Amino acid sequence: MDEVIIVGAGVGGLTLGLALHQAKIPCRIFESAAEIRAVGVGINLLPHATKELAALGLEQALTKAAIATTDATFFNRFGQLIYREPLGFAAGYDHPQLSIHRGDLQIALLEAFRARAGGDRIITNRHCVAVEQDERGVTATFSDGPGGATRTTARGRIAIACDGINSAVRKQFFPNEGEPRYSGVNMWRGATRWRPILSGASMVRAGWLSHGKMVIYPIRSAGADGLQLVNWVAEIETPNYRKRDWNRSGSLDDFIGAFADWHFDWLDVPAFIRAADSVLEFPMVDQDPLPRWSFGRVTLLGDAAHPMVPRGSNGAGQAILDARALTAALLEYPDPVEALAAYEKQRLEATTRIVLTNRSNPPDAILREVFERTNDKPFDAIEDVISRDELVALSESYKRIAGYSREALR
Ligand SMILES: Cc1cc2nc3c(=O)[nH]c(=O)nc-3n(C[C@H](O)[C@H](O)[C@H](O)COP(=O)(O)OP(=O)(O)OC[C@H]3O[C@@H](n4cnc5c(N)ncnc54)[C@H](O)[C@@H]3O)c2cc1C
């Protein structure tokens, strides 16, 4: 068989499937879950990722399902405005920044892949347990779901591991790596149906990790009742955490105290949190960057290659960029081993910089600066604390490192 085996039908695997199909490279996706359901909460796609999705003919459909985010707005924990800057179209980009429900994104990618490549190109209930290779191709072995007893195999030209942060293929190549690295910050996430906050398309960051930080942004347009689905994440430094499970429910009592007095003219935060349908809890984790991803005919992509803490809205976007870069490399190099090496060369260093910057200086470094300079006290005027130029410089520096400054995209 000369097809590309894609392990995992998340954002990375499905985008890769669509990009390969567009390039007329045959592929098949094998997904561990028995059924692909719209799980998760909010995700952001920055303009470098929406540019790639536009090239796959998906920008319009996704924009309909999402909110085209107009501004990033930062507050301290007393509700005082620190900084606001335009995003996406509003900032002069040719492509939007989209805030979207992860499930809406995954289902849109899945439907497009099924419609274009055919339903038989994606097989569920196939949990990859091993990948072997010889000079002519690869053999992937699957169990029927995680821990399943029945074994099946698939033969292909190359295999691409898009199996997420707990990647089985990554473990095969790096058996001693250990569990994902805890950042010291635990997260509680949810979505609340609420009246439009600020512009109705704002991405709000407020507070700081030591006492409690909130990230809030709408992910679906308002319905007839005028309410939007608004994603939120509470992030608090704490030594306690439990292993990451995307579906673990969390308890309001474990974190709402940190936000008890956050009654602002732009939002009553405790009331907003309490109105959520459900709460999910997971630790903020990543892994140290790897020295290599490609091993002959097998490589890693997306979270399997470079899991990062979600402080720069870049996890899904970088998986999308990987998928497009890998497809271009396969078109350029007839030898698949050379193509996978070229893909790694293009993407490993770039994503390593983002993984490390997300730990130290992501966009919310603005909040840390103000927290430290004010000693966590309200200010009279923000200009007394930090200049506009410094705020702009902090924000622009992350854009350059993450590859979505306006100049880079032109
Ligand atoms: C259930 C779930 C919920 C999430 N919710 C959010 C969220 O709310 N917000 C957010 O920012 N990010 C969320 N993420 C992570 C986010 O999707 C990724 O960080 C990002 O999109 C990169 O995508 P990826 O394709 O590399 O990995 P993922 O999106 O994690 O996709 C990996 C895929 O591989 C499958 N898989 C795993 N192991 C195997 C295996 N051995 N064999 C075959 N298939 C396998 C998984 O079922 C999944 O479909 C979630 C991920 C998952 C899996």
Short mmCIF file of C-alpha atoms and ligand atoms in Angstrom, two decimals:
data_model
loop_
_atom_site.label_atom_id
_atom_site.label_comp_id
_atom_site.label_asym_id
_atom_site.label_seq_id
_atom_site.Cartn_x
_atom_site.Cartn_y
_atom_site.Cartn_z
CA MET A 1 0.00 0.00 0.00
CA ASP A 2 1.36 3.44 -0.82
CA GLU A 3 -0.91 5.45 1.43
CA VAL A 4 0.05 7.66 4.35
CA ILE A 5 -1.11 6.30 7.71
CA ILE A 6 -2.33 9.07 10.01
CA VAL A 7 -2.66 8.08 13.68
CA GLY A 8 -5.32 10.21 15.43
CA ALA A 9 -8.27 12.27 14.15
CA GLY A 10 -7.77 15.40 16.26
CA VAL A 11 -7.17 18.85 14.82
CA GLY A 12 -3.71 17.88 13.52
CA GLY A 13 -4.64 14.50 12.01
CA LEU A 14 -7.76 15.79 10.26
CA THR A 15 -6.00 18.87 8.88
CA LEU A 16 -3.21 16.64 7.61
CA GLY A 17 -5.79 14.37 5.97
CA LEU A 18 -7.37 17.36 4.22
CA ALA A 19 -4.01 18.79 3.13
CA LEU A 20 -2.80 15.42 1.76
CA HIS A 21 -6.10 14.90 -0.05
CA GLN A 22 -5.79 18.35 -1.64
CA ALA A 23 -2.23 17.41 -2.72
CA LYS A 24 -3.56 14.12 -4.17
CA ILE A 25 -1.52 12.04 -1.73
CA PRO A 26 -3.60 9.05 -0.58
CA CYS A 27 -4.00 8.66 3.18
CA ARG A 28 -6.08 6.92 5.83
CA ILE A 29 -6.79 8.14 9.36
CA PHE A 30 -6.96 5.71 12.31
CA GLU A 31 -8.65 7.09 15.45
CA SER A 32 -8.64 5.52 18.90
CA ALA A 33 -12.14 6.65 19.92
CA ALA A 34 -15.08 4.46 18.90
CA GLU A 35 -16.93 7.57 17.78
CA ILE A 36 -15.71 11.12 17.17
CA ARG A 37 -17.74 13.36 19.44
CA ALA A 38 -17.62 17.12 19.82
CA VAL A 39 -15.62 17.23 23.05
CA GLY A 40 -13.56 20.00 24.62
CA VAL A 41 -14.29 23.65 25.18
CA GLY A 42 -12.84 26.73 23.48
CA ILE A 43 -9.84 26.92 21.19
CA ASN A 44 -8.29 29.85 19.36
CA LEU A 45 -6.95 29.89 15.84
CA LEU A 46 -4.55 32.75 15.15
CA PRO A 47 -4.19 34.32 11.68
CA HIS A 48 -1.26 32.09 10.64
CA ALA A 49 -3.50 29.05 11.18
CA THR A 50 -6.63 30.53 9.58
CA LYS A 51 -4.49 31.43 6.55
CA GLU A 52 -3.65 27.72 6.16
CA LEU A 53 -7.28 26.73 6.70
CA ALA A 54 -8.30 29.26 4.02
CA ALA A 55 -5.91 27.52 1.60
CA LEU A 56 -7.86 24.31 2.37
CA GLY A 57 -11.12 26.07 1.53
CA LEU A 58 -12.36 26.01 5.13
CA GLU A 59 -12.15 29.61 6.32
CA GLN A 60 -15.74 30.53 5.51
CA ALA A 61 -17.34 27.47 7.09
CA LEU A 62 -15.24 27.87 10.22
CA THR A 63 -15.90 31.59 10.49
CA LYS A 64 -19.63 30.82 10.49
CA ALA A 65 -19.23 28.40 13.39
CA ALA A 66 -16.86 30.67 15.33
CA ILE A 67 -16.42 34.19 16.64
CA ALA A 68 -13.98 36.39 14.71
CA THR A 69 -12.20 37.81 17.74
CA THR A 70 -11.66 41.58 17.56
CA ASP A 71 -9.53 42.49 20.56
CA ALA A 72 -7.31 41.24 23.37
CA THR A 73 -8.10 43.06 26.58
CA PHE A 74 -6.12 42.77 29.82
CA PHE A 75 -7.30 43.68 33.35
CA ASN A 76 -5.80 43.35 36.82
CA ARG A 77 -7.75 41.45 39.50
CA PHE A 78 -9.43 44.68 40.53
CA GLY A 79 -11.05 44.93 37.11
CA GLN A 80 -8.87 47.87 35.99
CA LEU A 81 -8.02 48.04 32.30
CA ILE A 82 -4.32 47.51 31.59
CA TYR A 83 -4.14 47.16 27.82
CA ARG A 84 -6.29 46.57 24.78
CA GLU A 85 -5.14 45.74 21.26
CA PRO A 86 -6.97 44.78 18.07
CA LEU A 87 -6.73 41.20 16.75
CA GLY A 88 -7.27 39.44 13.43
CA PHE A 89 -9.11 41.48 10.78
CA ALA A 90 -9.43 44.37 13.23
CA ALA A 91 -5.62 44.49 13.43
CA GLY A 92 -5.23 44.56 9.65
CA TYR A 93 -4.52 40.86 9.07
CA ASP A 94 -5.80 39.26 5.87
CA HIS A 95 -7.24 36.38 7.92
CA PRO A 96 -9.26 36.35 11.13
CA GLN A 97 -8.44 35.15 14.61
CA LEU A 98 -11.17 32.63 15.37
CA SER A 99 -12.41 31.61 18.80
CA ILE A 100 -14.25 28.34 18.34
CA HIS A 101 -15.60 25.37 20.28
CA ARG A 102 -13.06 22.56 19.83
CA GLY A 103 -15.92 20.23 18.97
CA ASP A 104 -17.20 22.57 16.24
CA LEU A 105 -13.70 22.74 14.78
CA GLN A 106 -13.15 18.99 14.89
CA ILE A 107 -16.56 18.18 13.40
CA ALA A 108 -16.10 20.77 10.60
CA LEU A 109 -12.72 19.22 9.73
CA LEU A 110 -14.17 15.71 9.96
CA GLU A 111 -17.15 16.48 7.73
CA ALA A 112 -14.92 18.15 5.13
CA PHE A 113 -12.54 15.18 5.16
CA ARG A 114 -15.35 12.63 4.82
CA ALA A 115 -17.00 14.61 2.01
CA ARG A 116 -13.77 15.10 0.07
CA ALA A 117 -11.77 11.93 0.69
CA GLY A 118 -14.61 9.50 1.50
CA GLY A 119 -15.94 7.99 4.73
CA ASP A 120 -13.84 4.84 4.28
CA ARG A 121 -10.65 6.92 4.65
CA ILE A 122 -11.22 7.27 8.39
CA ILE A 123 -11.43 4.28 10.71
CA THR A 124 -12.44 4.62 14.35
CA ASN A 125 -11.84 2.24 17.26
CA ARG A 126 -8.20 1.81 16.18
CA HIS A 127 -5.83 2.61 19.02
CA CYS A 128 -2.25 2.55 17.77
CA VAL A 129 0.03 0.45 19.98
CA ALA A 130 3.14 0.15 17.79
CA VAL A 131 4.67 1.19 14.48
CA GLU A 132 7.34 -0.88 12.70
CA GLN A 133 9.15 -0.13 9.46
CA ASP A 134 11.36 -1.66 6.77
CA GLU A 135 12.89 -0.24 3.56
CA ARG A 136 9.57 -0.33 1.73
CA GLY A 137 7.03 0.88 4.22
CA VAL A 138 5.48 0.87 7.71
CA THR A 139 3.15 -1.43 9.60
CA ALA A 140 1.01 0.09 12.31
CA THR A 141 -0.61 -2.17 14.91
CA PHE A 142 -3.88 -1.20 16.57
CA SER A 143 -6.02 -2.47 19.44
CA ASP A 144 -9.79 -1.99 19.33
CA GLY A 145 -9.75 1.17 21.46
CA PRO A 146 -7.37 1.82 24.39
CA GLY A 147 -6.65 -1.48 26.15
CA GLY A 148 -8.70 -3.52 23.64
CA ALA A 149 -7.73 -7.18 23.12
CA THR A 150 -8.23 -7.46 19.35
CA ARG A 151 -5.22 -6.59 17.20
CA THR A 152 -5.33 -5.32 13.58
CA THR A 153 -2.57 -3.94 11.37
CA ALA A 154 -2.34 -1.47 8.50
CA ARG A 155 0.44 -1.17 5.99
CA GLY A 156 1.44 2.18 4.46
CA ARG A 157 4.27 4.16 2.88
CA ILE A 158 4.83 6.33 5.96
CA ALA A 159 3.10 6.87 9.33
CA ILE A 160 2.40 10.22 10.96
CA ALA A 161 1.64 10.23 14.69
CA CYS A 162 -1.03 12.84 15.42
CA ASP A 163 -2.09 11.08 18.61
CA GLY A 164 -1.91 14.01 21.00
CA ILE A 165 -0.15 14.71 24.27
CA ASN A 166 -0.15 11.08 25.45
CA SER A 167 1.13 9.85 22.06
CA ALA A 168 1.82 6.10 21.99
CA VAL A 169 4.20 6.56 19.05
CA ARG A 170 6.22 9.24 20.85
CA LYS A 171 6.51 6.83 23.82
CA GLN A 172 7.78 4.13 21.47
CA PHE A 173 10.66 6.40 20.35
CA PHE A 174 11.24 8.01 23.75
CA PRO A 175 10.34 5.30 26.26
CA ASN A 176 12.08 7.01 29.20
CA GLU A 177 10.53 10.43 28.79
CA GLY A 178 8.02 10.12 31.62
CA GLU A 179 4.68 11.81 32.20
CA PRO A 180 3.87 15.33 30.92
CA ARG A 181 5.55 18.05 32.98
CA TYR A 182 3.26 19.95 35.37
CA SER A 183 3.66 23.74 35.14
CA GLY A 184 2.49 24.38 38.71
CA VAL A 185 -0.80 25.84 37.44
CA ASN A 186 -4.09 23.99 37.58
CA MET A 187 -6.99 24.93 35.28
CA TRP A 188 -10.76 24.76 35.56
CA ARG A 189 -12.64 25.33 32.32
CA GLY A 190 -16.22 25.76 31.27
CA ALA A 191 -18.60 27.52 28.93
CA THR A 192 -21.45 29.79 30.04
CA ARG A 193 -24.33 31.19 28.00
CA TRP A 194 -24.12 34.92 28.76
CA ARG A 195 -24.84 38.38 27.39
CA PRO A 196 -22.06 39.76 25.13
CA ILE A 197 -19.10 40.90 27.24
CA LEU A 198 -17.25 44.09 26.18
CA SER A 199 -17.22 44.05 22.33
CA GLY A 200 -18.99 40.69 22.21
CA ALA A 201 -15.86 39.38 20.44
CA SER A 202 -13.20 40.23 23.04
CA MET A 203 -10.57 37.92 24.45
CA VAL A 204 -10.21 38.91 28.09
CA ARG A 205 -7.29 38.03 30.34
CA ALA A 206 -7.48 39.19 33.96
CA GLY A 207 -5.65 38.75 37.27
CA TRP A 208 -2.49 36.73 37.73
CA LEU A 209 -1.70 33.06 38.31
CA SER A 210 -0.66 33.36 41.97
CA HIS A 211 -4.08 34.61 43.11
CA GLY A 212 -6.18 33.47 40.18
CA LYS A 213 -6.25 34.41 36.53
CA MET A 214 -9.23 34.25 34.16
CA VAL A 215 -9.28 33.92 30.38
CA ILE A 216 -12.71 34.61 28.87
CA TYR A 217 -13.85 34.66 25.23
CA PRO A 218 -17.07 33.92 23.32
CA ILE A 219 -17.04 30.93 20.94
CA ARG A 220 -20.51 31.00 19.35
CA SER A 221 -22.70 33.87 18.13
CA ALA A 222 -25.72 34.93 20.16
CA GLY A 223 -28.98 33.05 19.63
CA ALA A 224 -32.49 34.53 19.62
CA ASP A 225 -32.21 35.06 23.39
CA GLY A 226 -29.19 37.35 22.86
CA LEU A 227 -26.86 35.00 24.77
CA GLN A 228 -23.49 33.83 23.48
CA LEU A 229 -21.64 30.67 24.45
CA VAL A 230 -18.64 32.09 26.32
CA ASN A 231 -15.58 29.98 27.10
CA TRP A 232 -13.66 30.59 30.31
CA VAL A 233 -10.59 29.22 32.00
CA ALA A 234 -9.59 29.81 35.62
CA GLU A 235 -5.86 29.30 36.16
CA ILE A 236 -4.37 29.12 39.65
CA GLU A 237 -0.90 28.21 40.91
CA THR A 238 -1.19 25.16 43.14
CA PRO A 239 1.04 22.17 43.92
CA ASN A 240 -1.98 19.84 43.69
CA TYR A 241 -3.08 18.30 40.42
CA ARG A 242 -4.36 15.10 38.95
CA LYS A 243 -3.21 13.47 35.71
CA ARG A 244 -4.61 15.18 32.60
CA ASP A 245 -7.85 13.70 31.40
CA TRP A 246 -9.67 15.88 28.87
CA ASN A 247 -13.07 14.82 30.25
CA ARG A 248 -12.52 15.02 34.02
CA SER A 249 -15.15 17.15 35.74
CA GLY A 250 -14.07 19.73 38.28
CA SER A 251 -15.71 21.28 41.30
CA LEU A 252 -16.63 24.98 41.61
CA ASP A 253 -15.70 24.98 45.29
CA ASP A 254 -12.08 24.16 44.46
CA PHE A 255 -11.47 27.49 42.72
CA ILE A 256 -14.37 29.96 42.84
CA GLY A 257 -13.09 31.48 46.11
CA ALA A 258 -10.21 33.06 44.17
CA PHE A 259 -12.73 35.13 42.20
CA ALA A 260 -15.29 35.80 44.95
CA ASP A 261 -14.88 39.60 44.85
CA TRP A 262 -14.54 39.97 41.07
CA HIS A 263 -17.70 42.06 40.62
CA PHE A 264 -16.77 44.43 37.77
CA ASP A 265 -18.81 46.85 35.67
CA TRP A 266 -17.86 44.74 32.60
CA LEU A 267 -18.69 41.38 34.23
CA ASP A 268 -19.84 39.79 37.48
CA VAL A 269 -17.27 36.98 37.35
CA PRO A 270 -18.58 34.70 40.17
CA ALA A 271 -22.14 34.85 38.77
CA PHE A 272 -20.79 34.14 35.30
CA ILE A 273 -18.78 31.11 36.48
CA ARG A 274 -21.71 29.73 38.48
CA ALA A 275 -23.93 29.87 35.39
CA ALA A 276 -21.76 27.35 33.50
CA ASP A 277 -23.35 24.04 32.50
CA SER A 278 -20.38 22.07 33.73
CA VAL A 279 -16.78 22.48 34.84
CA LEU A 280 -13.77 20.54 33.57
CA GLU A 281 -10.50 20.37 35.47
CA PHE A 282 -7.08 19.74 34.07
CA PRO A 283 -3.49 20.53 34.90
CA MET A 284 -1.46 22.85 32.69
CA VAL A 285 1.21 20.53 31.31
CA ASP A 286 3.70 20.28 28.47
CA GLN A 287 6.82 18.27 27.67
CA ASP A 288 10.42 19.32 27.15
CA PRO A 289 11.13 19.81 23.43
CA LEU A 290 12.45 16.68 21.70
CA PRO A 291 15.78 16.45 19.85
CA ARG A 292 14.06 14.82 16.86
CA TRP A 293 10.62 13.78 15.59
CA SER A 294 11.39 11.84 12.40
CA PHE A 295 12.64 8.25 12.45
CA GLY A 296 12.91 7.02 8.87
CA ARG A 297 9.34 6.63 7.65
CA VAL A 298 7.65 7.73 10.89
CA THR A 299 7.26 11.22 12.35
CA LEU A 300 5.31 13.13 14.99
CA LEU A 301 2.90 16.06 14.46
CA GLY A 302 0.91 18.48 16.67
CA ASP A 303 0.71 17.75 20.40
CA ALA A 304 2.44 14.41 19.87
CA ALA A 305 5.50 16.35 18.70
CA HIS A 306 5.41 19.54 20.79
CA PRO A 307 2.77 19.72 23.55
CA MET A 308 2.75 23.26 24.95
CA VAL A 309 1.06 25.01 27.85
CA PRO A 310 -2.05 26.79 26.53
CA ARG A 311 -0.92 30.34 27.27
CA GLY A 312 -0.43 31.58 23.73
CA SER A 313 -3.53 30.24 21.88
CA ASN A 314 -1.15 28.24 19.72
CA GLY A 315 -1.65 24.47 20.26
CA ALA A 316 -4.19 23.84 17.52
CA GLY A 317 -2.61 26.41 15.20
CA GLN A 318 0.84 24.83 15.36
CA ALA A 319 -0.66 21.41 14.55
CA ILE A 320 -2.29 23.00 11.48
CA LEU A 321 1.02 24.59 10.44
CA ASP A 322 2.78 21.22 10.88
CA ALA A 323 0.21 19.54 8.63
CA ARG A 324 0.71 22.02 5.82
CA ALA A 325 4.52 21.94 6.13
CA LEU A 326 4.58 18.14 6.07
CA THR A 327 2.37 18.03 2.98
CA ALA A 328 4.62 20.52 1.19
CA ALA A 329 7.70 18.44 2.09
CA LEU A 330 6.06 15.25 0.73
CA LEU A 331 5.34 17.09 -2.53
CA GLU A 332 8.88 18.42 -2.75
CA TYR A 333 10.86 15.25 -1.92
CA PRO A 334 10.04 12.01 -3.74
CA ASP A 335 11.93 10.05 -1.06
CA PRO A 336 9.62 9.94 1.99
CA VAL A 337 12.50 9.63 4.45
CA GLU A 338 14.00 12.84 3.08
CA ALA A 339 10.59 14.51 3.20
CA LEU A 340 10.06 13.67 6.88
CA ALA A 341 13.57 14.92 7.70
CA ALA A 342 12.90 18.18 5.82
CA TYR A 343 9.58 18.63 7.67
CA GLU A 344 11.36 18.18 11.01
CA LYS A 345 14.03 20.68 9.99
CA GLN A 346 11.42 23.27 9.15
CA ARG A 347 9.18 22.81 12.18
CA LEU A 348 11.13 21.46 15.17
CA GLU A 349 13.16 24.55 16.00
CA ALA A 350 10.22 26.90 15.36
CA THR A 351 7.90 24.99 17.71
CA THR A 352 10.64 24.51 20.33
CA ARG A 353 10.86 28.30 20.64
CA ILE A 354 7.10 28.50 21.19
CA VAL A 355 7.02 25.70 23.79
CA LEU A 356 9.74 27.48 25.80
CA THR A 357 8.27 30.98 25.36
CA ASN A 358 4.84 29.75 26.46
CA ARG A 359 6.49 28.75 29.75
CA SER A 360 8.29 32.06 30.31
CA ASN A 361 6.85 34.96 28.28
CA PRO A 362 3.49 34.26 26.67
CA PRO A 363 1.04 37.15 26.03
CA ASP A 364 -0.08 37.12 29.67
CA ALA A 365 3.42 38.30 30.66
CA ILE A 366 1.67 41.69 30.51
CA LEU A 367 -0.38 40.66 33.55
CA ARG A 368 2.71 39.43 35.40
CA GLU A 369 4.54 42.72 34.78
CA VAL A 370 1.70 44.79 36.21
CA PHE A 371 1.16 42.39 39.11
CA GLU A 372 4.83 42.66 40.10
CA ARG A 373 5.22 46.40 39.54
CA THR A 374 2.10 47.29 41.53
CA ASN A 375 2.75 44.73 44.24
CA ASP A 376 -0.73 43.43 43.48
CA LYS A 377 -2.41 46.73 44.37
CA PRO A 378 -4.88 48.84 42.35
CA PHE A 379 -3.22 51.65 40.36
CA ASP A 380 -4.27 55.26 39.79
CA ALA A 381 -3.19 55.39 36.15
CA ILE A 382 -1.70 52.55 34.14
CA GLU A 383 0.88 54.93 32.60
CA ASP A 384 2.44 55.28 36.07
CA VAL A 385 3.03 51.52 36.08
CA ILE A 386 4.02 50.62 32.53
CA SER A 387 4.23 52.58 29.30
CA ARG A 388 2.12 51.83 26.25
CA ASP A 389 5.35 51.16 24.31
CA GLU A 390 6.40 48.46 26.77
CA LEU A 391 2.98 46.82 26.57
CA VAL A 392 3.08 46.82 22.78
CA ALA A 393 6.64 45.43 22.84
CA LEU A 394 5.62 42.54 25.14
CA SER A 395 2.74 41.63 22.84
CA GLU A 396 4.67 41.99 19.58
CA SER A 397 7.59 39.92 20.81
CA TYR A 398 5.33 36.87 21.30
CA LYS A 399 3.78 37.32 17.86
CA ARG A 400 7.22 37.28 16.25
CA ILE A 401 8.31 34.14 18.13
CA ALA A 402 5.05 32.34 17.39
CA GLY A 403 5.23 33.32 13.71
CA TYR A 404 2.14 35.48 13.31
CA SER A 405 3.41 39.03 13.23
CA ARG A 406 1.67 40.91 10.41
CA GLU A 407 4.95 41.27 8.52
CA ALA A 408 5.64 37.51 8.69
CA LEU A 409 2.24 36.68 7.23
CA ARG A 410 2.45 39.11 4.33
C1 LIG B 1 -10.86 15.16 24.06
C2 LIG B 1 -9.99 16.38 23.89
C3 LIG B 1 -10.44 17.62 24.35
C4 LIG B 1 -9.65 18.75 24.19
N1 LIG B 1 -10.14 19.94 24.63
C5 LIG B 1 -9.42 21.06 24.44
C6 LIG B 1 -9.95 22.33 24.80
O1 LIG B 1 -11.06 22.44 25.31
N2 LIG B 1 -9.19 23.44 24.57
C7 LIG B 1 -7.94 23.35 24.02
O2 LIG B 1 -7.27 24.38 23.85
N3 LIG B 1 -7.42 22.16 23.67
C8 LIG B 1 -8.12 21.02 23.85
N4 LIG B 1 -7.60 19.82 23.44
C9 LIG B 1 -6.25 19.78 22.86
C10 LIG B 1 -6.19 20.36 21.47
O3 LIG B 1 -7.12 19.75 20.64
C11 LIG B 1 -4.77 20.16 20.97
O4 LIG B 1 -3.88 20.81 21.85
C12 LIG B 1 -4.49 20.78 19.61
O5 LIG B 1 -5.64 20.97 18.87
C13 LIG B 1 -3.49 19.93 18.82
O6 LIG B 1 -4.19 18.86 18.22
P1 LIG B 1 -3.63 17.43 18.00
O7 LIG B 1 -4.38 16.89 16.82
O8 LIG B 1 -2.16 17.39 17.96
O9 LIG B 1 -4.05 16.62 19.29
P2 LIG B 1 -5.50 16.25 19.83
O10 LIG B 1 -6.49 17.27 19.45
O11 LIG B 1 -5.31 15.91 21.25
O12 LIG B 1 -5.90 14.92 19.00
C14 LIG B 1 -5.29 13.66 19.20
C15 LIG B 1 -6.23 12.61 18.62
O13 LIG B 1 -5.57 11.34 18.63
C16 LIG B 1 -6.41 10.35 19.19
N5 LIG B 1 -5.54 9.34 19.79
C17 LIG B 1 -4.88 9.40 20.97
N6 LIG B 1 -4.11 8.30 21.13
C18 LIG B 1 -4.28 7.53 20.02
C19 LIG B 1 -3.73 6.29 19.60
N7 LIG B 1 -2.82 5.62 20.34
N8 LIG B 1 -4.15 5.78 18.41
C20 LIG B 1 -5.05 6.45 17.62
N9 LIG B 1 -5.59 7.65 17.99
C21 LIG B 1 -5.19 8.18 19.16
C22 LIG B 1 -7.26 11.13 20.19
O14 LIG B 1 -8.46 10.45 20.50
C23 LIG B 1 -7.50 12.43 19.43
O15 LIG B 1 -8.59 12.35 18.57
C24 LIG B 1 -8.37 18.66 23.59
C25 LIG B 1 -7.89 17.41 23.12
C26 LIG B 1 -8.69 16.27 23.28
C27 LIG B 1 -8.18 14.93 22.76
#
